PDB file of C-alpha atoms and ligand atoms in Angstrom:
ATOM      1  CA  MET A   1       0.155  -0.078   0.185  1.00 60.00           C
ATOM      2  CA  LYS A   2       1.240   3.612  -0.512  1.00 73.00           C
ATOM      3  CA  THR A   3       1.180   5.483   1.920  1.00 71.00           C
ATOM      4  CA  GLN A   4       2.280   9.761   2.779  1.00 81.00           C
ATOM      5  CA  LYS A   5       2.427  12.477   4.547  1.00 95.00           C
ATOM      6  CA  THR A   6      -1.778  13.435   5.356  1.00 98.00           C
ATOM      7  CA  ILE A   7      -3.011  16.640   6.797  1.00 98.00           C
ATOM      8  CA  VAL A   8      -6.603  16.015   8.224  1.00 98.00           C
ATOM      9  CA  VAL A   9      -7.664  19.835   8.657  1.00 98.00           C
ATOM     10  CA  GLY A  10     -10.487  20.834  11.631  1.00 98.00           C
ATOM     11  CA  ALA A  11     -10.780  18.284  15.080  1.00 98.00           C
ATOM     12  CA  GLY A  12     -14.339  17.825  15.567  1.00 98.00           C
ATOM     13  CA  ILE A  13     -15.922  14.979  14.506  1.00 97.00           C
ATOM     14  CA  ASN A  14     -14.781  14.072  10.952  1.00 98.00           C
ATOM     15  CA  GLY A  15     -11.810  14.702  11.486  1.00 98.00           C
ATOM     16  CA  VAL A  16     -10.766  12.846  14.081  1.00 98.00           C
ATOM     17  CA  VAL A  17     -12.387  10.151  13.160  1.00 97.00           C
ATOM     18  CA  ALA A  18     -10.303  10.172   9.331  1.00 98.00           C
ATOM     19  CA  ALA A  19      -7.360  10.847  11.301  1.00 98.00           C
ATOM     20  CA  ILE A  20      -7.364   7.824  12.830  1.00 98.00           C
ATOM     21  CA  GLU A  21      -8.145   5.205  10.202  1.00 97.00           C
ATOM     22  CA  LEU A  22      -6.125   6.926   7.911  1.00 97.00           C
ATOM     23  CA  ARG A  23      -3.097   7.182  10.611  1.00 97.00           C
ATOM     24  CA  GLU A  24      -4.330   3.005  11.176  1.00 97.00           C
ATOM     25  CA  ARG A  25      -3.866   2.682   6.735  1.00 96.00           C
ATOM     26  CA  GLY A  26      -0.425   3.257   8.555  1.00 96.00           C
ATOM     27  CA  HIS A  27      -0.283   7.164   6.694  1.00 96.00           C
ATOM     28  CA  GLU A  28       1.733   9.661   7.883  1.00 97.00           C
ATOM     29  CA  VAL A  29      -1.376  12.522   9.929  1.00 98.00           C
ATOM     30  CA  ILE A  30      -0.661  15.405  11.655  1.00 98.00           C
ATOM     31  CA  LEU A  31      -3.966  16.723  12.691  1.00 98.00           C
ATOM     32  CA  ILE A  32      -4.787  20.583  12.921  1.00 98.00           C
ATOM     33  CA  ASP A  33      -6.877  22.712  14.810  1.00 98.00           C
ATOM     34  CA  PRO A  34      -7.252  26.396  16.818  1.00 98.00           C
ATOM     35  CA  GLY A  35      -8.272  24.714  19.790  1.00 95.00           C
ATOM     36  CA  PRO A  36      -8.361  24.187  22.931  1.00 96.00           C
ATOM     37  CA  LEU A  37     -10.138  20.713  22.345  1.00 96.00           C
ATOM     38  CA  PRO A  38     -12.865  19.562  21.473  1.00 96.00           C
ATOM     39  CA  HIS A  39     -13.056  22.854  19.950  1.00 96.00           C
ATOM     40  CA  PRO A  40     -15.424  25.011  22.114  1.00 94.00           C
ATOM     41  CA  LEU A  41     -17.711  26.204  18.708  1.00 93.00           C
ATOM     42  CA  ALA A  42     -17.462  22.376  17.090  1.00 95.00           C
ATOM     43  CA  ALA A  43     -20.933  21.163  16.399  1.00 94.00           C
ATOM     44  CA  SER A  44     -19.241  18.246  17.378  1.00 95.00           C
ATOM     45  CA  THR A  45     -18.645  19.864  21.118  1.00 92.00           C
ATOM     46  CA  ASP A  46     -21.863  18.885  22.720  1.00 86.00           C
ATOM     47  CA  ILE A  47     -23.697  17.034  25.795  1.00 88.00           C
ATOM     48  CA  SER A  48     -25.386  14.264  23.318  1.00 91.00           C
ATOM     49  CA  LYS A  49     -25.622  13.566  19.949  1.00 94.00           C
ATOM     50  CA  ALA A  50     -28.752  12.210  18.929  1.00 94.00           C
ATOM     51  CA  VAL A  51     -27.586   8.542  17.742  1.00 97.00           C
ATOM     52  CA  ARG A  52     -30.856   6.153  15.633  1.00 97.00           C
ATOM     53  CA  ALA A  53     -31.906   4.593  12.857  1.00 97.00           C
ATOM     54  CA  ALA A  54     -34.965   6.103  11.732  1.00 97.00           C
ATOM     55  CA  TYR A  55     -34.556   7.956   8.748  1.00 97.00           C
ATOM     56  CA  GLY A  56     -38.503   7.837   6.877  1.00 97.00           C
ATOM     57  CA  ALA A  57     -38.182   5.037   4.488  1.00 98.00           C
ATOM     58  CA  ASP A  58     -34.696   5.867   3.626  1.00 98.00           C
ATOM     59  CA  GLU A  59     -32.694   2.289   3.344  1.00 98.00           C
ATOM     60  CA  ASP A  60     -29.509   3.267   2.672  1.00 98.00           C
ATOM     61  CA  TYR A  61     -29.489   6.285   5.251  1.00 97.00           C
ATOM     62  CA  THR A  62     -30.536   3.375   7.304  1.00 98.00           C
ATOM     63  CA  LYS A  63     -28.649   1.119   6.754  1.00 98.00           C
ATOM     64  CA  LEU A  64     -25.105   3.259   7.572  1.00 98.00           C
ATOM     65  CA  ALA A  65     -27.220   4.766  11.058  1.00 98.00           C
ATOM     66  CA  GLU A  66     -27.509   0.224  12.002  1.00 98.00           C
ATOM     67  CA  ARG A  67     -23.840   0.429  11.411  1.00 97.00           C
ATOM     68  CA  SER A  68     -23.539   3.114  12.970  1.00 97.00           C
ATOM     69  CA  ILE A  69     -24.924   1.783  15.848  1.00 98.00           C
ATOM     70  CA  ASN A  70     -23.143  -1.637  16.409  1.00 98.00           C
ATOM     71  CA  LEU A  71     -19.872   1.006  16.055  1.00 97.00           C
ATOM     72  CA  TRP A  72     -20.482   2.668  18.723  1.00 98.00           C
ATOM     73  CA  ARG A  73     -21.506  -0.502  20.403  1.00 98.00           C
ATOM     74  CA  GLN A  74     -18.140  -1.102  19.848  1.00 97.00           C
ATOM     75  CA  TRP A  75     -16.498   1.656  20.937  1.00 97.00           C
ATOM     76  CA  ASN A  76     -18.225   1.596  24.738  1.00 98.00           C
ATOM     77  CA  VAL A  77     -16.518  -1.905  24.685  1.00 98.00           C
ATOM     78  CA  GLU A  78     -13.267  -1.149  23.625  1.00 96.00           C
ATOM     79  CA  PHE A  79     -13.073   2.315  25.629  1.00 97.00           C
ATOM     80  CA  GLY A  80     -13.770   0.946  28.920  1.00 97.00           C
ATOM     81  CA  ILE A  81     -16.813   4.205  29.467  1.00 95.00           C
ATOM     82  CA  GLU A  82     -20.318   4.445  27.859  1.00 97.00           C
ATOM     83  CA  LEU A  83     -19.796   6.531  25.225  1.00 97.00           C
ATOM     84  CA  TYR A  84     -23.255   5.734  24.101  1.00 97.00           C
ATOM     85  CA  HIS A  85     -26.465   5.294  25.626  1.00 97.00           C
ATOM     86  CA  GLU A  86     -29.006   2.909  24.596  1.00 97.00           C
ATOM     87  CA  ILE A  87     -31.029   4.199  25.718  1.00 95.00           C
ATOM     88  CA  GLY A  88     -34.225   4.330  23.068  1.00 96.00           C
ATOM     89  CA  PHE A  89     -35.436   7.563  21.433  1.00 95.00           C
ATOM     90  CA  LEU A  90     -39.629   7.944  21.200  1.00 95.00           C
ATOM     91  CA  PHE A  91     -41.558   9.961  17.733  1.00 96.00           C
ATOM     92  CA  MET A  92     -45.063  11.121  18.362  1.00 95.00           C
ATOM     93  CA  ARG A  93     -46.662  12.591  15.678  1.00 95.00           C
ATOM     94  CA  GLN A  94     -50.693  14.148  16.799  1.00 95.00           C
ATOM     95  CA  ARG A  95     -52.354  12.274  14.105  1.00 94.00           C
ATOM     96  CA  PRO A  96     -52.230   8.523  13.422  1.00 95.00           C
ATOM     97  CA  MET A  97     -49.521   8.191  10.932  1.00 97.00           C
ATOM     98  CA  GLN A  98     -50.076   7.081   7.589  1.00 97.00           C
ATOM     99  CA  ARG A  99     -48.331   5.774   4.988  1.00 97.00           C
ATOM    100  CA  GLY A 100     -45.825   8.993   3.044  1.00 97.00           C
ATOM    101  CA  ASP A 101     -44.923  10.237   7.068  1.00 96.00           C
ATOM    102  CA  PHE A 102     -41.383  10.395   8.185  1.00 97.00           C
ATOM    103  CA  GLU A 103     -42.134   8.250  11.778  1.00 97.00           C
ATOM    104  CA  TYR A 104     -44.613   6.013   9.841  1.00 97.00           C
ATOM    105  CA  GLU A 105     -41.734   4.949   6.945  1.00 98.00           C
ATOM    106  CA  SER A 106     -38.897   4.468   9.817  1.00 98.00           C
ATOM    107  CA  PHE A 107     -41.758   2.410  11.600  1.00 98.00           C
ATOM    108  CA  LYS A 108     -41.721   0.484   8.615  1.00 98.00           C
ATOM    109  CA  LEU A 109     -38.459   0.294   7.860  1.00 98.00           C
ATOM    110  CA  LEU A 110     -37.189  -0.772  11.030  1.00 98.00           C
ATOM    111  CA  GLU A 111     -39.625  -3.302  11.012  1.00 98.00           C
ATOM    112  CA  GLN A 112     -39.111  -5.145   8.804  1.00 98.00           C
ATOM    113  CA  ARG A 113     -35.471  -4.986   9.552  1.00 98.00           C
ATOM    114  CA  GLY A 114     -35.846  -6.275  12.873  1.00 98.00           C
ATOM    115  CA  HIS A 115     -35.725  -4.178  15.612  1.00 98.00           C
ATOM    116  CA  ARG A 116     -36.620  -2.976  18.238  1.00 97.00           C
ATOM    117  CA  ILE A 117     -39.792  -1.071  18.194  1.00 98.00           C
ATOM    118  CA  GLU A 118     -43.050  -0.460  20.323  1.00 97.00           C
ATOM    119  CA  ARG A 119     -45.690   1.372  18.647  1.00 97.00           C
ATOM    120  CA  ILE A 120     -46.732   4.086  20.985  1.00 97.00           C
ATOM    121  CA  SER A 121     -50.901   4.950  21.351  1.00 96.00           C
ATOM    122  CA  SER A 122     -51.985   7.903  23.467  1.00 95.00           C
ATOM    123  CA  LYS A 123     -53.146   5.636  25.766  1.00 96.00           C
ATOM    124  CA  LEU A 124     -49.162   4.046  26.321  1.00 96.00           C
ATOM    125  CA  LEU A 125     -48.267   7.289  26.414  1.00 96.00           C
ATOM    126  CA  ARG A 126     -50.296   8.438  28.923  1.00 96.00           C
ATOM    127  CA  GLU A 127     -49.676   5.443  31.655  1.00 96.00           C
ATOM    128  CA  ARG A 128     -46.128   5.496  30.440  1.00 94.00           C
ATOM    129  CA  TYR A 129     -44.558   9.111  29.701  1.00 91.00           C
ATOM    130  CA  PRO A 130     -47.108  11.691  31.597  1.00 91.00           C
ATOM    131  CA  THR A 131     -45.087  14.139  30.216  1.00 86.00           C
ATOM    132  CA  TRP A 132     -46.523  14.138  26.672  1.00 88.00           C
ATOM    133  CA  ASN A 133     -49.046  15.743  26.150  1.00 93.00           C
ATOM    134  CA  ALA A 134     -51.912  12.844  25.076  1.00 94.00           C
ATOM    135  CA  LYS A 135     -54.431  14.580  24.149  1.00 94.00           C
ATOM    136  CA  HIS A 136     -52.886  15.823  21.022  1.00 95.00           C
ATOM    137  CA  TYR A 137     -49.717  12.763  20.543  1.00 95.00           C
ATOM    138  CA  ARG A 138     -51.608  10.460  19.675  1.00 95.00           C
ATOM    139  CA  ASP A 139     -49.624   8.328  17.492  1.00 97.00           C
ATOM    140  CA  GLY A 140     -46.074   6.608  16.920  1.00 97.00           C
ATOM    141  CA  PHE A 141     -43.093   4.512  18.918  1.00 97.00           C
ATOM    142  CA  LEU A 142     -39.910   3.366  20.275  1.00 97.00           C
ATOM    143  CA  ASP A 143     -37.452   2.897  18.713  1.00 97.00           C
ATOM    144  CA  LEU A 144     -35.423   0.314  21.733  1.00 97.00           C
ATOM    145  CA  GLU A 145     -32.263   0.883  20.247  1.00 97.00           C
ATOM    146  CA  ALA A 146     -31.566   4.181  19.700  1.00 97.00           C
ATOM    147  CA  GLY A 147     -30.046   6.215  22.303  1.00 97.00           C
ATOM    148  CA  TYR A 148     -27.786   9.059  22.443  1.00 96.00           C
ATOM    149  CA  ALA A 149     -23.743  10.006  22.865  1.00 97.00           C
ATOM    150  CA  GLU A 150     -22.072  11.731  24.848  1.00 96.00           C
ATOM    151  CA  SER A 151     -20.636  13.880  22.352  1.00 96.00           C
ATOM    152  CA  GLY A 152     -18.350  16.350  23.195  1.00 96.00           C
ATOM    153  CA  ARG A 153     -16.623  13.653  25.680  1.00 97.00           C
ATOM    154  CA  VAL A 154     -16.508  10.999  22.633  1.00 98.00           C
ATOM    155  CA  VAL A 155     -13.961  14.330  21.083  1.00 98.00           C
ATOM    156  CA  ALA A 156     -11.297  13.825  23.973  1.00 98.00           C
ATOM    157  CA  THR A 157     -11.358  10.208  24.333  1.00 98.00           C
ATOM    158  CA  LEU A 158     -10.555  10.101  20.222  1.00 98.00           C
ATOM    159  CA  ILE A 159      -7.877  13.265  20.251  1.00 98.00           C
ATOM    160  CA  GLN A 160      -6.347  10.517  23.437  1.00 98.00           C
ATOM    161  CA  ARG A 161      -6.673   7.878  20.772  1.00 98.00           C
ATOM    162  CA  ALA A 162      -5.590   9.564  18.030  1.00 98.00           C
ATOM    163  CA  LYS A 163      -2.318  11.134  20.154  1.00 98.00           C
ATOM    164  CA  SER A 164      -2.273   7.178  21.064  1.00 98.00           C
ATOM    165  CA  LEU A 165      -1.753   5.559  17.585  1.00 98.00           C
ATOM    166  CA  GLY A 166       0.750   8.398  17.094  1.00 98.00           C
ATOM    167  CA  VAL A 167      -0.892  10.949  15.052  1.00 98.00           C
ATOM    168  CA  GLU A 168       0.627  14.879  15.058  1.00 98.00           C
ATOM    169  CA  LEU A 169      -2.102  16.723  16.804  1.00 98.00           C
ATOM    170  CA  ARG A 170      -1.153  20.563  15.957  1.00 97.00           C
ATOM    171  CA  GLN A 171      -4.231  21.786  17.916  1.00 95.00           C
ATOM    172  CA  THR A 172      -2.496  25.337  17.769  1.00 96.00           C
ATOM    173  CA  ALA A 173      -2.435  26.088  13.763  1.00 98.00           C
ATOM    174  CA  LYS A 174      -5.813  27.790  12.175  1.00 98.00           C
ATOM    175  CA  PHE A 175      -5.920  26.714   8.347  1.00 98.00           C
ATOM    176  CA  ARG A 176      -5.666  29.897   5.890  1.00 98.00           C
ATOM    177  CA  ASP A 177      -6.368  28.547   2.896  1.00 97.00           C
ATOM    178  CA  LEU A 178      -4.347  25.346   0.721  1.00 97.00           C
ATOM    179  CA  ASP A 179      -1.102  25.688  -0.975  1.00 96.00           C
ATOM    180  CA  GLU A 180      -2.061  25.007  -4.780  1.00 94.00           C
ATOM    181  CA  THR A 181       0.732  25.848  -6.589  1.00 91.00           C
ATOM    182  CA  GLY A 182       1.789  24.417  -9.409  1.00 90.00           C
ATOM    183  CA  GLY A 183      -2.246  23.993 -10.540  1.00 91.00           C
ATOM    184  CA  ARG A 184      -2.512  20.790  -7.935  1.00 92.00           C
ATOM    185  CA  VAL A 185      -2.291  20.900  -3.993  1.00 94.00           C
ATOM    186  CA  LYS A 186       0.610  20.478  -2.302  1.00 95.00           C
ATOM    187  CA  GLY A 187      -0.598  21.605   1.415  1.00 97.00           C
ATOM    188  CA  ILE A 188      -1.750  24.312   3.815  1.00 98.00           C
ATOM    189  CA  LEU A 189      -0.531  28.172   4.142  1.00 98.00           C
ATOM    190  CA  LEU A 190      -1.232  28.490   8.256  1.00 98.00           C
ATOM    191  CA  GLU A 191      -2.934  31.446   9.241  1.00 97.00           C
ATOM    192  CA  ASN A 192       0.643  33.220  11.611  1.00 97.00           C
ATOM    193  CA  GLY A 193       2.656  31.837   7.307  1.00 97.00           C
ATOM    194  CA  GLU A 194       3.787  28.837   8.348  1.00 97.00           C
ATOM    195  CA  LYS A 195       3.485  26.374   5.168  1.00 97.00           C
ATOM    196  CA  ILE A 196       3.097  22.152   5.553  1.00 97.00           C
ATOM    197  CA  ALA A 197       2.934  19.792   2.509  1.00 96.00           C
ATOM    198  CA  ALA A 198       1.399  17.081   1.752  1.00 96.00           C
ATOM    199  CA  GLY A 199      -0.026  14.308  -0.640  1.00 94.00           C
ATOM    200  CA  THR A 200      -3.203  14.755   0.426  1.00 96.00           C
ATOM    201  CA  VAL A 201      -5.056  17.507   2.359  1.00 98.00           C
ATOM    202  CA  VAL A 202      -8.650  16.246   4.461  1.00 98.00           C
ATOM    203  CA  MET A 203     -11.018  19.416   5.690  1.00 98.00           C
ATOM    204  CA  ALA A 204     -13.042  18.556   7.946  1.00 98.00           C
ATOM    205  CA  VAL A 205     -13.435  22.125   9.069  1.00 98.00           C
ATOM    206  CA  GLY A 206     -17.675  22.011   9.652  1.00 96.00           C
ATOM    207  CA  ALA A 207     -19.924  24.892   9.242  1.00 95.00           C
ATOM    208  CA  TRP A 208     -16.816  26.609   8.115  1.00 96.00           C
ATOM    209  CA  THR A 209     -16.711  25.676   5.583  1.00 96.00           C
ATOM    210  CA  PRO A 210     -17.715  28.221   3.245  1.00 95.00           C
ATOM    211  CA  TYR A 211     -14.832  30.623   5.472  1.00 94.00           C
ATOM    212  CA  ALA A 212     -11.818  27.876   4.597  1.00 97.00           C
ATOM    213  CA  LEU A 213     -12.593  27.401   0.976  1.00 96.00           C
ATOM    214  CA  PRO A 214     -14.764  30.507   0.119  1.00 95.00           C
ATOM    215  CA  PHE A 215     -14.928  28.867  -3.624  1.00 94.00           C
ATOM    216  CA  THR A 216     -18.017  26.435  -1.772  1.00 96.00           C
ATOM    217  CA  ARG A 217     -19.891  29.389  -0.654  1.00 95.00           C
ATOM    218  CA  ASN A 218     -21.133  29.303  -3.783  1.00 94.00           C
ATOM    219  CA  PHE A 219     -23.405  25.656  -3.059  1.00 94.00           C
ATOM    220  CA  LEU A 220     -22.801  25.386   0.478  1.00 91.00           C
ATOM    221  CA  ARG A 221     -24.752  27.276   3.442  1.00 90.00           C
ATOM    222  CA  ALA A 222     -23.809  26.341   6.895  1.00 88.00           C
ATOM    223  CA  SER A 223     -26.822  27.258   9.106  1.00 85.00           C
ATOM    224  CA  GLY A 224     -28.118  25.685  12.789  1.00 79.00           C
ATOM    225  CA  GLN A 225     -31.068  25.687  15.738  1.00 74.00           C
ATOM    226  CA  ALA A 226     -30.866  25.318  18.973  1.00 75.00           C
ATOM    227  CA  ILE A 227     -31.749  22.698  21.489  1.00 74.00           C
ATOM    228  CA  PHE A 228     -33.614  23.524  24.855  1.00 73.00           C
ATOM    229  CA  ARG A 229     -33.595  21.203  27.334  1.00 72.00           C
ATOM    230  CA  LEU A 230     -36.425  20.049  29.411  1.00 67.00           C
ATOM    231  CA  PRO A 231     -36.210  17.358  32.539  1.00 58.00           C
ATOM    232  CA  ALA A 232     -37.883  14.581  31.074  1.00 54.00           C
ATOM    233  CA  ILE A 233     -37.016  15.426  27.159  1.00 52.00           C
ATOM    234  CA  THR A 234     -35.056  17.268  24.988  1.00 53.00           C
ATOM    235  CA  VAL A 235     -36.617  19.025  22.221  1.00 50.00           C
ATOM    236  CA  PHE A 236     -34.056  19.387  19.577  1.00 49.00           C
ATOM    237  CA  HIS A 237     -32.751  21.022  15.998  1.00 44.00           C
ATOM    238  CA  SER A 238     -32.273  19.758  13.457  1.00 42.00           C
ATOM    239  CA  ILE A 239     -29.233  21.559  10.994  1.00 40.00           C
ATOM    240  CA  ALA A 240     -28.586  22.025   7.134  1.00 39.00           C
ATOM    241  CA  THR A 241     -24.670  22.079   5.745  1.00 38.00           C
ATOM    242  CA  ALA A 242     -25.997  22.416   2.083  1.00 36.00           C
ATOM    243  CA  TRP A 243     -28.216  22.688  -0.501  1.00 32.00           C
TER     244      TRP A 243
HETATM  245  C1  FAD B   1     -27.948  22.548  16.944  1.00 81.72           C
HETATM  246  C2  FAD B   1     -27.620  21.034  16.525  1.00 81.72           C
HETATM  247  C3  FAD B   1     -27.540  19.488  17.170  1.00 81.72           C
HETATM  248  C4  FAD B   1     -26.848  18.335  16.078  1.00 81.72           C
HETATM  249  N1  FAD B   1     -27.683  17.296  17.159  1.00 81.72           N
HETATM  250  C5  FAD B   1     -26.814  15.867  16.534  1.00 81.72           C
HETATM  251  C6  FAD B   1     -27.224  15.199  16.256  1.00 81.72           C
HETATM  252  O1  FAD B   1     -28.556  15.163  17.655  1.00 81.72           O
HETATM  253  N2  FAD B   1     -27.247  13.438  15.952  1.00 81.72           N
HETATM  254  C7  FAD B   1     -25.992  13.584  15.406  1.00 81.72           C
HETATM  255  O2  FAD B   1     -25.926  12.200  14.960  1.00 81.72           O
HETATM  256  N3  FAD B   1     -26.130  14.797  14.572  1.00 81.72           N
HETATM  257  C8  FAD B   1     -26.401  15.931  14.759  1.00 81.72           C
HETATM  258  N4  FAD B   1     -26.034  17.805  14.380  1.00 81.72           N
HETATM  259  C9  FAD B   1     -25.173  16.931  13.386  1.00 81.72           C
HETATM  260  C10 FAD B   1     -23.353  17.072  14.115  1.00 81.72           C
HETATM  261  O3  FAD B   1     -23.462  17.733  15.284  1.00 81.72           O
HETATM  262  C11 FAD B   1     -22.318  17.375  13.456  1.00 81.72           C
HETATM  263  O4  FAD B   1     -22.606  16.883  11.429  1.00 81.72           O
HETATM  264  C12 FAD B   1     -21.305  17.916  13.590  1.00 81.72           C
HETATM  265  O5  FAD B   1     -21.118  17.502  14.447  1.00 81.72           O
HETATM  266  C13 FAD B   1     -19.993  17.514  12.882  1.00 81.72           C
HETATM  267  O6  FAD B   1     -18.931  17.591  12.854  1.00 81.72           O
HETATM  268  P1  FAD B   1     -17.392  17.941  11.751  1.00 81.72           P
HETATM  269  O7  FAD B   1     -16.560  17.517  12.313  1.00 81.72           O
HETATM  270  O8  FAD B   1     -17.617  17.898  10.467  1.00 81.72           O
HETATM  271  O9  FAD B   1     -17.468  19.234  12.312  1.00 81.72           O
HETATM  272  P2  FAD B   1     -17.372  19.899  13.759  1.00 81.72           P
HETATM  273  O10 FAD B   1     -17.452  19.746  15.086  1.00 81.72           O
HETATM  274  O11 FAD B   1     -18.407  21.687  13.526  1.00 81.72           O
HETATM  275  O12 FAD B   1     -15.936  20.283  13.802  1.00 81.72           O
HETATM  276  C14 FAD B   1     -14.695  21.232  12.770  1.00 81.72           C
HETATM  277  C15 FAD B   1     -13.794  21.441  13.208  1.00 81.72           C
HETATM  278  O13 FAD B   1     -13.277  22.601  12.428  1.00 81.72           O
HETATM  279  C16 FAD B   1     -12.352  22.991  13.376  1.00 81.72           C
HETATM  280  N5  FAD B   1     -11.872  24.132  12.626  1.00 81.72           N
HETATM  281  C17 FAD B   1     -13.002  25.969  12.172  1.00 81.72           C
HETATM  282  N6  FAD B   1     -12.123  26.347  11.469  1.00 81.72           N
HETATM  283  C18 FAD B   1     -10.764  25.664  10.917  1.00 81.72           C
HETATM  284  C19 FAD B   1     -10.061  26.204  11.132  1.00 81.72           C
HETATM  285  N7  FAD B   1      -9.845  27.766  10.130  1.00 81.72           N
HETATM  286  N8  FAD B   1      -8.446  25.938  10.239  1.00 81.72           N
HETATM  287  C20 FAD B   1      -8.207  24.644  10.855  1.00 81.72           C
HETATM  288  N9  FAD B   1      -9.305  23.469  12.712  1.00 81.72           N
HETATM  289  C21 FAD B   1     -10.883  24.746  11.707  1.00 81.72           C
HETATM  290  C22 FAD B   1     -13.397  23.960  14.759  1.00 81.72           C
HETATM  291  O14 FAD B   1     -11.927  24.012  15.360  1.00 81.72           O
HETATM  292  C23 FAD B   1     -14.038  22.165  14.893  1.00 81.72           C
HETATM  293  O15 FAD B   1     -12.831  21.449  15.600  1.00 81.72           O
HETATM  294  C24 FAD B   1     -25.966  18.231  14.983  1.00 81.72           C
HETATM  295  C25 FAD B   1     -25.574  20.169  15.349  1.00 81.72           C
HETATM  296  C26 FAD B   1     -26.136  21.025  15.051  1.00 81.72           C
HETATM  297  C27 FAD B   1     -25.431  22.485  15.125  1.00 81.72           C
END
């Protein structure tokens, strides 16, 4: 296998996982981020992220999520800490689930693929989850294999893993531009003027992408919505980074 020096820009979940994977395949890897890590403004640095295989009728995405859930379970064992909490995910609708609804299609696909799921009527909702208004939420399902990952803690754990595998971590380094002398990418230029040469550059700067690579502004727009928490449930979210 031909190995080469690779720079991964951005040490959120995508960057750190890419760095580990490339290192395990024998490449020399430099991971750069302005830090501190996990970066407080990174999308990955949060107390929790939902993990689930329910993605409507999208079978490809569901299969990817199934693979990811198995890997989360493996990481729990491997790291000896519960990074993934398999506590279930409740989806409820204000009207009965029907063909074409996200919940209905998710339920049908998960059922077909043998997941542990349970249909929840308003009666069951009232009995089990009294904080929900059973008059409004009439139908839905409980996905028992879903849960949440302690996302900030996951990134911190993986950064240690990356270092122990020999990834060179530069956590006060800020990417300024690609070095494209001669018409091809030869490395990167940092904010402090330093040049780092590499055969491959992986950009994993998340919502910063349109700023780091201005040409992507033509087709990428970063947006985000806040999460808020109530004592018994988490109400959240949606993020779109591309269209
Ligand atoms: C409110 C919200 C809720 C979400 N909920 C979920 C959820 O429940 N489940 C789920 O699966 N996903 C969820 N997501 C999506 C998920 O968080 C993101 O897809 C994921 O964290 C993106 O990771 P990333 O590594 O691409 O980006 P980030 O985590 O943002 O990391 C980017 C990194 O790039 C670094 N960087 C930026 N500029 C530079 C530069 N110039 N030089 C070097 N480094 C730089 C930053 O410091 C940062 O560390 C949610 C996102 C948001 C915003």
